[in-house]
Amino acid sequence: MRVLVTGGAGYIGSHTIVELVAKGHDVCIVDTFRNSSPEVLNRLEEITGVRPLLHKVDVRDRAGMKTVMESYKPEAVIHFAGLKAVGESAEIPLEYYDVNVQGTVVLLETMQAVGCKTVVFSSSATVYGAPQYLPYDEAHPCAPSNVYGQTKHMAEQILTDWQLANPDSSVVLLRYFNPVGAHSSGRMGEDPDGPPNNLMPFVAQVAVGRREKLAVFGDDYDTPDGTGVRDYIHVTDLARAHISALDYGVKQAGTDVFNIGTGTGYSVLDMIKAFSKASGREIAYEVAPRRVGDLASYYANPAKAGTVLGWSAERGIEDICTSTWKWQSDNPRGYGA
Ligand code: NAD
Ligand code: WQD
């Protein structure tokens, strides 16, 4: 199948392309490299033996997207392109709405113009907001508590409404929990620009000596060890979920939504310990105040993805830490090395 992958040079997109090529799909990337490096294309070619087609086009650029659609004629789209930093989304909210919401509108308009009917969308567990119960299932009410989460929720609604107006189309919304880990080859992984906002890239940079110590944001939460608990999902498992979602989407019309997590929560201290074991390095840390907006604990009920998509996570935190360490130690400066 011809699959257009917006944001395909990014962290999750690139790992998904490896799985798509392995399944025999033809892939075309749309990416501006706003938060990624063209070096990813070389790594993808190394791993898969195929260099994906690339269009350096902004998903908001209607004329550019129309040209891409008309030349590639995708049979399905996986829409990763977007901005994802919660803190930044409060500082530049209009940019977040423009890229994440308007970008989705333009994508759908240009898909429709060429009769492309299937789209898999990168949503986030962030759409749920503060848990009314745990684990979150897909029926949990959505009440995002930050701008980033609002943009994802709005994009979900737009996709759902588009599907209703186009009854033979198919929308699969994937709500990711905490994507982490790297490709087993050590050739691809997460490469944040500047100091990482997220736990695992920060821990990896401390281990490799790029940063002195980790700040643990709060140790007085109502959790077993007082630190925040999350559902860390290996990026290769997440990538596999997109293949299952695509297979499902092309088979039937409608909109469906799935949690993509493991169902198990680990604390910040659990992750530090696991990373220390995998890397053989001590992870220096100090306890700091809570980060504004953080929740104590959340994790997925991924049962629906198991029953309907036939997908479940296969990798645990050991694999997550081993693969992250291989990527970080082989590429201490990420793709910029
Ligand atoms: P990423 O930043 O590595 O990848 C996003 C890609 O989109 C980048 O390559 C970037 O250059 C590109 N991009 C950004 N704006 C663009 C635009 N206007 N036009 C074209 N390309 C553009 O992020 P990721 O971690 O791979 O996340 C992929 C998707 O998954 C995002 O939509 C994100 O919101 C969502 N998501 C991520 C996480 C996470 O923790 N990583 C969790 C839940 C959901
Ligand atoms: C995990 C835990 C922190 C950094 C974010 C987004 C979410 C989704 C995934 C996109 C928490 C603690 C972190 C550090 C720490 N992204 N921590 N020191 O906040 O669960 O989720 O990424 O959709 O929308 O909000 O992930 O990795 O930042 O934090 O102690 O330097 O690690 O307090 O308990 P989070 P995270």
Short mmCIF file of C-alpha atoms and ligand atoms in Angstrom, two decimals:
data_model
loop_
_atom_site.label_atom_id
_atom_site.label_comp_id
_atom_site.label_asym_id
_atom_site.label_seq_id
_atom_site.Cartn_x
_atom_site.Cartn_y
_atom_site.Cartn_z
CA MET A 1 0.00 0.00 0.00
CA ARG A 2 1.17 3.60 -0.63
CA VAL A 3 1.30 5.27 2.80
CA LEU A 4 1.93 8.98 3.26
CA VAL A 5 3.60 9.63 6.61
CA THR A 6 3.43 13.22 7.83
CA GLY A 7 6.12 13.92 10.43
CA GLY A 8 7.87 10.76 9.23
CA ALA A 9 11.34 12.11 10.05
CA GLY A 10 10.39 12.49 13.72
CA TYR A 11 10.89 10.11 16.61
CA ILE A 12 7.76 7.94 16.35
CA GLY A 13 7.28 8.43 12.60
CA SER A 14 10.75 7.14 11.75
CA HIS A 15 10.33 4.01 13.87
CA THR A 16 6.94 3.41 12.27
CA ILE A 17 8.46 3.66 8.79
CA VAL A 18 10.82 0.79 9.65
CA GLU A 19 7.79 -1.39 10.45
CA LEU A 20 5.86 -0.20 7.37
CA VAL A 21 8.74 -1.07 5.03
CA ALA A 22 9.16 -4.45 6.74
CA LYS A 23 5.51 -5.15 5.91
CA GLY A 24 6.11 -4.30 2.25
CA HIS A 25 4.42 -0.88 2.23
CA ASP A 26 5.61 1.97 0.04
CA VAL A 27 6.27 5.10 2.09
CA CYS A 28 6.41 8.83 1.37
CA ILE A 29 7.35 11.36 4.07
CA VAL A 30 6.07 14.91 4.46
CA ASP A 31 8.20 16.78 7.00
CA THR A 32 9.71 20.26 7.43
CA PHE A 33 12.47 18.98 9.77
CA ARG A 34 11.29 21.55 12.29
CA ASN A 35 11.97 19.04 15.05
CA SER A 36 14.00 16.37 13.25
CA SER A 37 17.09 15.83 11.13
CA PRO A 38 17.51 14.81 7.48
CA GLU A 39 20.09 12.33 8.81
CA VAL A 40 17.09 10.15 9.72
CA LEU A 41 16.71 9.34 6.02
CA ASN A 42 20.22 7.85 5.91
CA ARG A 43 19.50 5.80 9.02
CA LEU A 44 16.19 4.58 7.58
CA GLU A 45 17.97 3.52 4.41
CA GLU A 46 20.62 1.70 6.45
CA ILE A 47 18.03 -0.19 8.49
CA THR A 48 15.46 -0.97 5.82
CA GLY A 49 17.48 -0.91 2.59
CA VAL A 50 14.98 1.58 1.18
CA ARG A 51 15.30 5.37 1.05
CA PRO A 52 11.80 6.79 1.53
CA LEU A 53 10.53 9.51 -0.75
CA LEU A 54 10.56 12.89 0.98
CA HIS A 55 8.61 16.10 0.45
CA LYS A 56 9.83 19.01 2.56
CA VAL A 57 6.39 20.55 2.88
CA ASP A 58 4.51 22.07 5.81
CA VAL A 59 1.23 20.27 6.48
CA ARG A 60 -0.44 23.70 6.68
CA ASP A 61 0.66 24.55 3.12
CA ARG A 62 -2.47 23.76 1.14
CA ALA A 63 -0.89 24.14 -2.30
CA GLY A 64 2.17 22.12 -1.28
CA MET A 65 0.07 19.35 0.25
CA LYS A 66 -2.18 19.25 -2.84
CA THR A 67 0.86 18.75 -5.05
CA VAL A 68 2.13 15.94 -2.79
CA MET A 69 -1.25 14.21 -2.77
CA GLU A 70 -1.65 14.49 -6.54
CA SER A 71 1.81 13.16 -7.27
CA TYR A 72 1.91 10.35 -4.66
CA LYS A 73 -1.78 9.37 -4.56
CA PRO A 74 -1.61 7.76 -1.11
CA GLU A 75 -3.97 4.94 -0.22
CA ALA A 76 -3.66 5.86 3.47
CA VAL A 77 -2.08 8.52 5.66
CA ILE A 78 -0.46 8.31 9.08
CA HIS A 79 -0.49 11.79 10.57
CA PHE A 80 2.37 12.35 13.03
CA ALA A 81 3.33 15.93 12.08
CA GLY A 82 2.73 18.25 14.97
CA LEU A 83 4.14 20.10 17.94
CA LYS A 84 4.27 18.18 21.20
CA ALA A 85 5.79 20.12 24.10
CA VAL A 86 3.25 20.81 26.85
CA GLY A 87 5.19 23.75 28.38
CA GLU A 88 5.84 25.41 25.01
CA SER A 89 2.18 25.03 24.07
CA ALA A 90 1.26 27.52 26.81
CA GLU A 91 3.85 30.01 25.53
CA ILE A 92 2.93 29.88 21.82
CA PRO A 93 -0.65 28.58 21.84
CA LEU A 94 -1.59 30.01 18.43
CA GLU A 95 1.29 28.18 16.79
CA TYR A 96 0.14 24.92 18.44
CA TYR A 97 -3.45 25.40 17.27
CA ASP A 98 -2.23 26.32 13.81
CA VAL A 99 0.08 23.33 13.32
CA ASN A 100 -1.89 20.66 15.19
CA VAL A 101 -5.45 21.71 14.34
CA GLN A 102 -5.23 23.68 11.10
CA GLY A 103 -2.57 21.25 9.83
CA THR A 104 -5.07 18.43 10.31
CA VAL A 105 -7.78 20.38 8.43
CA VAL A 106 -5.48 20.98 5.46
CA LEU A 107 -4.41 17.34 5.48
CA LEU A 108 -8.03 16.14 5.32
CA GLU A 109 -8.95 18.64 2.58
CA THR A 110 -6.07 17.54 0.41
CA MET A 111 -6.65 13.83 1.12
CA GLN A 112 -10.25 14.25 0.09
CA ALA A 113 -9.25 15.93 -3.16
CA VAL A 114 -7.50 12.71 -4.27
CA GLY A 115 -10.01 10.28 -2.77
CA CYS A 116 -7.75 9.07 0.05
CA LYS A 117 -10.06 7.69 2.74
CA THR A 118 -7.96 6.20 5.53
CA VAL A 119 -6.09 8.10 8.23
CA VAL A 120 -4.35 7.01 11.43
CA PHE A 121 -3.83 9.89 13.85
CA SER A 122 -1.27 10.44 16.63
CA SER A 123 -3.31 11.42 19.63
CA SER A 124 -2.25 11.40 23.24
CA ALA A 125 -3.35 10.19 26.66
CA THR A 126 -3.11 13.87 27.52
CA VAL A 127 -6.64 14.29 26.09
CA TYR A 128 -8.08 12.59 29.20
CA GLY A 129 -6.83 15.17 31.72
CA ALA A 130 -6.97 14.43 35.44
CA PRO A 131 -8.03 10.81 35.97
CA GLN A 132 -11.55 10.22 37.28
CA TYR A 133 -10.52 6.56 37.53
CA LEU A 134 -7.52 4.45 36.56
CA PRO A 135 -6.55 2.82 34.35
CA TYR A 136 -7.97 5.15 31.72
CA ASP A 137 -10.09 3.32 29.18
CA GLU A 138 -11.25 4.94 25.95
CA ALA A 139 -14.63 5.82 27.55
CA HIS A 140 -12.94 8.01 30.15
CA PRO A 141 -14.16 11.62 29.65
CA CYS A 142 -11.78 13.94 27.81
CA ALA A 143 -10.89 17.13 29.65
CA PRO A 144 -7.40 18.18 28.57
CA SER A 145 -5.72 20.52 31.02
CA ASN A 146 -3.15 22.11 28.72
CA VAL A 147 -3.05 23.73 25.28
CA TYR A 148 -1.24 20.80 23.68
CA GLY A 149 -3.94 18.41 24.92
CA GLN A 150 -6.66 20.77 23.65
CA THR A 151 -5.14 20.75 20.17
CA LYS A 152 -5.09 16.93 20.13
CA HIS A 153 -8.67 16.75 21.36
CA MET A 154 -9.82 19.27 18.74
CA ALA A 155 -8.00 17.39 16.00
CA GLU A 156 -9.72 14.16 17.14
CA GLN A 157 -13.10 15.91 16.88
CA ILE A 158 -12.33 17.30 13.42
CA LEU A 159 -11.28 13.86 12.19
CA THR A 160 -14.43 12.32 13.66
CA ASP A 161 -16.68 14.93 12.00
CA TRP A 162 -14.89 14.50 8.67
CA GLN A 163 -15.50 10.76 8.85
CA LEU A 164 -19.20 11.29 9.60
CA ALA A 165 -19.51 13.49 6.53
CA ASN A 166 -17.62 10.89 4.44
CA PRO A 167 -19.18 7.62 5.54
CA ASP A 168 -16.91 5.41 3.45
CA SER A 169 -13.79 6.86 5.08
CA SER A 170 -11.90 5.51 8.07
CA VAL A 171 -10.27 7.28 11.01
CA VAL A 172 -8.21 5.50 13.65
CA LEU A 173 -7.25 7.63 16.66
CA LEU A 174 -4.33 6.27 18.69
CA ARG A 175 -3.90 7.73 22.18
CA TYR A 176 -0.28 7.10 23.07
CA PHE A 177 0.87 6.95 26.67
CA ASN A 178 4.61 7.67 27.24
CA PRO A 179 6.63 6.68 24.14
CA VAL A 180 10.25 5.82 24.98
CA GLY A 181 13.07 3.52 23.80
CA ALA A 182 14.93 3.32 20.52
CA HIS A 183 15.47 1.03 17.52
CA SER A 184 17.34 -2.14 18.51
CA SER A 185 20.15 -1.33 16.04
CA GLY A 186 21.08 1.78 18.01
CA ARG A 187 20.87 3.77 14.74
CA MET A 188 17.60 5.59 15.49
CA GLY A 189 16.18 7.07 18.65
CA GLU A 190 14.81 10.20 20.26
CA ASP A 191 16.99 13.26 19.68
CA PRO A 192 15.52 16.26 21.46
CA ASP A 193 16.64 19.75 20.53
CA GLY A 194 18.10 21.38 23.67
CA PRO A 195 17.53 20.15 27.22
CA PRO A 196 15.01 17.28 27.14
CA ASN A 197 11.57 17.98 28.62
CA ASN A 198 10.86 14.30 29.10
CA LEU A 199 12.24 11.89 31.66
CA MET A 200 13.91 9.15 29.62
CA PRO A 201 15.95 11.31 27.21
CA PHE A 202 17.12 13.32 30.22
CA VAL A 203 18.15 10.19 32.12
CA ALA A 204 20.01 8.93 29.02
CA GLN A 205 21.89 12.23 28.69
CA VAL A 206 22.92 12.10 32.35
CA ALA A 207 24.17 8.52 31.86
CA VAL A 208 26.26 9.50 28.84
CA GLY A 209 27.71 12.55 30.63
CA ARG A 210 25.96 15.30 28.65
CA ARG A 211 24.09 16.51 31.76
CA GLU A 212 25.20 16.54 35.36
CA LYS A 213 22.09 15.31 37.12
CA LEU A 214 18.40 14.69 36.80
CA ALA A 215 15.86 16.73 38.73
CA VAL A 216 13.16 14.38 40.04
CA PHE A 217 10.03 16.51 39.97
CA GLY A 218 8.48 15.74 43.36
CA ASP A 219 8.75 12.77 45.71
CA ASP A 220 5.62 13.49 47.74
CA TYR A 221 2.93 12.23 45.35
CA ASP A 222 0.42 9.68 46.50
CA THR A 223 2.26 6.84 44.72
CA PRO A 224 4.18 3.84 46.12
CA ASP A 225 7.52 5.70 46.29
CA GLY A 226 6.21 9.28 46.08
CA THR A 227 7.41 9.93 42.50
CA GLY A 228 5.22 10.19 39.39
CA VAL A 229 3.95 6.98 37.79
CA ARG A 230 3.57 6.60 34.00
CA ASP A 231 2.89 3.94 31.38
CA TYR A 232 6.09 3.79 29.30
CA ILE A 233 5.55 2.25 25.88
CA HIS A 234 8.48 1.11 23.71
CA VAL A 235 8.56 3.06 20.44
CA THR A 236 8.86 -0.17 18.41
CA ASP A 237 5.70 -1.52 20.06
CA LEU A 238 4.04 1.81 19.33
CA ALA A 239 5.23 1.60 15.72
CA ARG A 240 3.69 -1.90 15.47
CA ALA A 241 0.40 -0.48 16.75
CA HIS A 242 0.29 1.79 13.67
CA ILE A 243 0.58 -1.22 11.38
CA SER A 244 -2.32 -2.90 13.19
CA ALA A 245 -4.32 0.35 13.05
CA LEU A 246 -3.68 0.72 9.34
CA ASP A 247 -4.72 -2.88 8.63
CA TYR A 248 -7.88 -2.27 10.64
CA GLY A 249 -8.61 1.13 9.08
CA VAL A 250 -8.41 0.00 5.47
CA LYS A 251 -10.83 -2.85 6.17
CA GLN A 252 -13.75 -0.82 7.45
CA ALA A 253 -15.28 2.60 7.49
CA GLY A 254 -15.90 4.55 10.70
CA THR A 255 -13.98 6.21 13.51
CA ASP A 256 -12.39 4.25 16.31
CA VAL A 257 -10.10 5.14 19.18
CA PHE A 258 -7.49 3.07 21.01
CA ASN A 259 -5.24 3.49 24.00
CA ILE A 260 -1.69 2.48 23.17
CA GLY A 261 0.10 1.65 26.39
CA THR A 262 1.26 -1.38 28.33
CA GLY A 263 -1.24 -1.20 31.19
CA THR A 264 1.54 -1.03 33.79
CA GLY A 265 2.79 2.07 35.54
CA TYR A 266 6.37 2.68 36.70
CA SER A 267 7.66 5.46 38.92
CA VAL A 268 10.48 7.87 38.16
CA LEU A 269 12.68 5.99 40.65
CA ASP A 270 11.80 2.65 38.98
CA MET A 271 12.97 4.07 35.65
CA ILE A 272 16.20 5.48 37.10
CA LYS A 273 16.99 2.09 38.64
CA ALA A 274 16.23 0.20 35.43
CA PHE A 275 18.33 2.60 33.37
CA SER A 276 21.22 2.39 35.79
CA LYS A 277 21.16 -1.41 35.50
CA ALA A 278 20.97 -1.36 31.68
CA SER A 279 23.76 1.18 31.27
CA GLY A 280 26.01 0.16 34.14
CA ARG A 281 26.17 3.88 35.03
CA GLU A 282 24.96 5.63 38.11
CA ILE A 283 22.25 8.21 37.37
CA ALA A 284 22.87 11.26 39.56
CA TYR A 285 19.64 12.89 40.64
CA GLU A 286 18.20 15.27 43.19
CA VAL A 287 14.64 15.76 44.29
CA ALA A 288 13.20 19.06 43.03
CA PRO A 289 9.77 20.69 43.42
CA ARG A 290 6.83 19.23 41.52
CA ARG A 291 6.52 20.38 37.89
CA VAL A 292 3.41 22.49 37.38
CA GLY A 293 0.66 20.55 35.63
CA ASP A 294 2.08 17.07 36.31
CA LEU A 295 -0.31 14.33 37.39
CA ALA A 296 0.68 11.88 40.14
CA SER A 297 -0.08 8.74 38.20
CA TYR A 298 -1.67 7.51 34.99
CA TYR A 299 -1.63 4.39 32.88
CA ALA A 300 -3.65 2.73 30.17
CA ASN A 301 -6.23 0.06 29.95
CA PRO A 302 -5.03 -1.22 26.55
CA ALA A 303 -7.57 -4.10 26.36
CA LYS A 304 -9.50 -2.66 23.41
CA ALA A 305 -6.37 -2.51 21.22
CA GLY A 306 -5.81 -6.16 22.16
CA THR A 307 -9.29 -7.32 21.29
CA VAL A 308 -10.02 -5.21 18.23
CA LEU A 309 -6.59 -4.58 16.69
CA GLY A 310 -4.89 -7.74 17.92
CA TRP A 311 -2.08 -5.54 19.26
CA SER A 312 -0.36 -5.58 22.62
CA ALA A 313 2.98 -4.34 23.91
CA GLU A 314 5.75 -6.95 23.81
CA ARG A 315 8.61 -4.99 25.36
CA GLY A 316 9.11 -3.97 28.97
CA ILE A 317 11.26 -1.41 30.75
CA GLU A 318 14.41 -3.54 30.46
CA ASP A 319 14.19 -3.40 26.66
CA ILE A 320 13.30 0.27 26.84
CA CYS A 321 16.40 1.08 28.86
CA THR A 322 18.76 -1.21 26.92
CA SER A 323 17.72 0.20 23.54
CA THR A 324 17.80 3.80 24.79
CA TRP A 325 21.28 3.27 26.19
CA LYS A 326 22.54 1.70 22.95
CA TRP A 327 21.20 4.66 20.95
CA GLN A 328 22.52 7.27 23.41
CA SER A 329 25.96 5.70 23.90
CA ASP A 330 26.49 5.05 20.16
CA ASN A 331 25.22 8.56 19.26
CA PRO A 332 26.07 10.77 22.25
CA ARG A 333 25.15 13.90 20.25
CA GLY A 334 22.14 12.31 18.57
CA TYR A 335 21.86 12.75 14.79
CA GLY A 336 24.01 15.86 14.95
CA ALA A 337 27.17 13.89 15.75
P1 NAD B 1 8.63 14.61 16.73
O1 NAD B 1 8.71 16.06 17.00
O2 NAD B 1 9.88 13.80 16.82
O3 NAD B 1 8.00 14.35 15.28
C1 NAD B 1 7.10 15.25 14.68
C2 NAD B 1 7.60 15.53 13.27
O4 NAD B 1 6.70 16.46 12.66
C3 NAD B 1 9.00 16.16 13.25
O5 NAD B 1 9.82 15.48 12.34
C4 NAD B 1 8.73 17.60 12.79
O6 NAD B 1 9.81 18.13 12.05
C5 NAD B 1 7.46 17.43 11.96
N1 NAD B 1 6.66 18.64 11.86
C6 NAD B 1 6.32 19.51 12.85
N2 NAD B 1 5.53 20.47 12.38
C7 NAD B 1 5.35 20.20 11.06
C8 NAD B 1 4.60 20.84 10.02
N3 NAD B 1 3.90 21.96 10.26
N4 NAD B 1 4.61 20.29 8.79
C9 NAD B 1 5.34 19.15 8.54
N5 NAD B 1 6.08 18.54 9.47
C10 NAD B 1 6.07 19.05 10.71
O7 NAD B 1 7.50 14.02 17.69
P2 NAD B 1 7.11 12.51 17.99
O8 NAD B 1 7.47 12.23 19.39
O9 NAD B 1 7.59 11.63 16.90
O10 NAD B 1 5.52 12.65 17.94
C11 NAD B 1 4.79 12.36 16.77
C12 NAD B 1 3.33 12.66 17.02
O11 NAD B 1 2.90 11.89 18.14
C13 NAD B 1 3.04 14.11 17.37
O12 NAD B 1 1.83 14.47 16.73
C14 NAD B 1 2.87 14.10 18.86
O13 NAD B 1 2.02 15.11 19.31
C15 NAD B 1 2.26 12.72 19.10
N6 NAD B 1 2.53 12.20 20.44
C16 NAD B 1 3.80 12.16 20.89
C17 NAD B 1 4.05 11.68 22.18
C18 NAD B 1 5.45 11.68 22.73
O14 NAD B 1 5.60 11.69 23.96
N7 NAD B 1 6.49 11.64 21.92
C19 NAD B 1 2.99 11.24 22.99
C20 NAD B 1 1.69 11.29 22.47
C21 NAD B 1 1.48 11.77 21.18
C1 WQD B 2 7.38 11.48 33.17
C2 WQD B 2 7.57 11.52 34.68
C3 WQD B 2 7.66 13.75 35.58
C4 WQD B 2 11.36 14.94 33.55
C5 WQD B 2 4.54 14.13 28.51
C6 WQD B 2 3.37 14.90 27.97
C7 WQD B 2 2.36 13.96 27.35
C8 WQD B 2 3.00 13.04 26.33
C9 WQD B 2 4.21 12.36 26.88
C10 WQD B 2 2.79 13.95 24.12
C11 WQD B 2 6.71 12.57 35.39
C12 WQD B 2 8.98 13.06 35.75
C13 WQD B 2 10.26 14.24 34.00
C14 WQD B 2 12.39 15.25 34.47
C15 WQD B 2 11.15 14.14 36.20
N1 WQD B 2 3.46 13.74 25.18
N2 WQD B 2 10.16 13.85 35.30
N3 WQD B 2 12.24 14.84 35.77
O1 WQD B 2 4.81 14.51 31.59
O2 WQD B 2 4.10 12.07 31.66
O3 WQD B 2 4.06 13.26 29.54
O4 WQD B 2 5.11 13.32 27.45
O5 WQD B 2 1.65 13.68 23.87
O6 WQD B 2 1.39 14.76 26.77
O7 WQD B 2 2.77 15.62 29.03
O8 WQD B 2 6.23 12.70 30.51
O9 WQD B 2 8.62 12.14 30.47
O10 WQD B 2 7.93 14.53 30.90
O11 WQD B 2 7.52 12.80 32.65
O12 WQD B 2 11.09 13.80 37.38
O13 WQD B 2 13.41 15.92 34.13
O14 WQD B 2 8.93 11.90 34.95
O15 WQD B 2 7.36 14.55 36.70
O16 WQD B 2 6.35 12.04 36.62
P1 WQD B 2 4.75 13.19 30.95
P2 WQD B 2 7.64 13.08 31.06
#
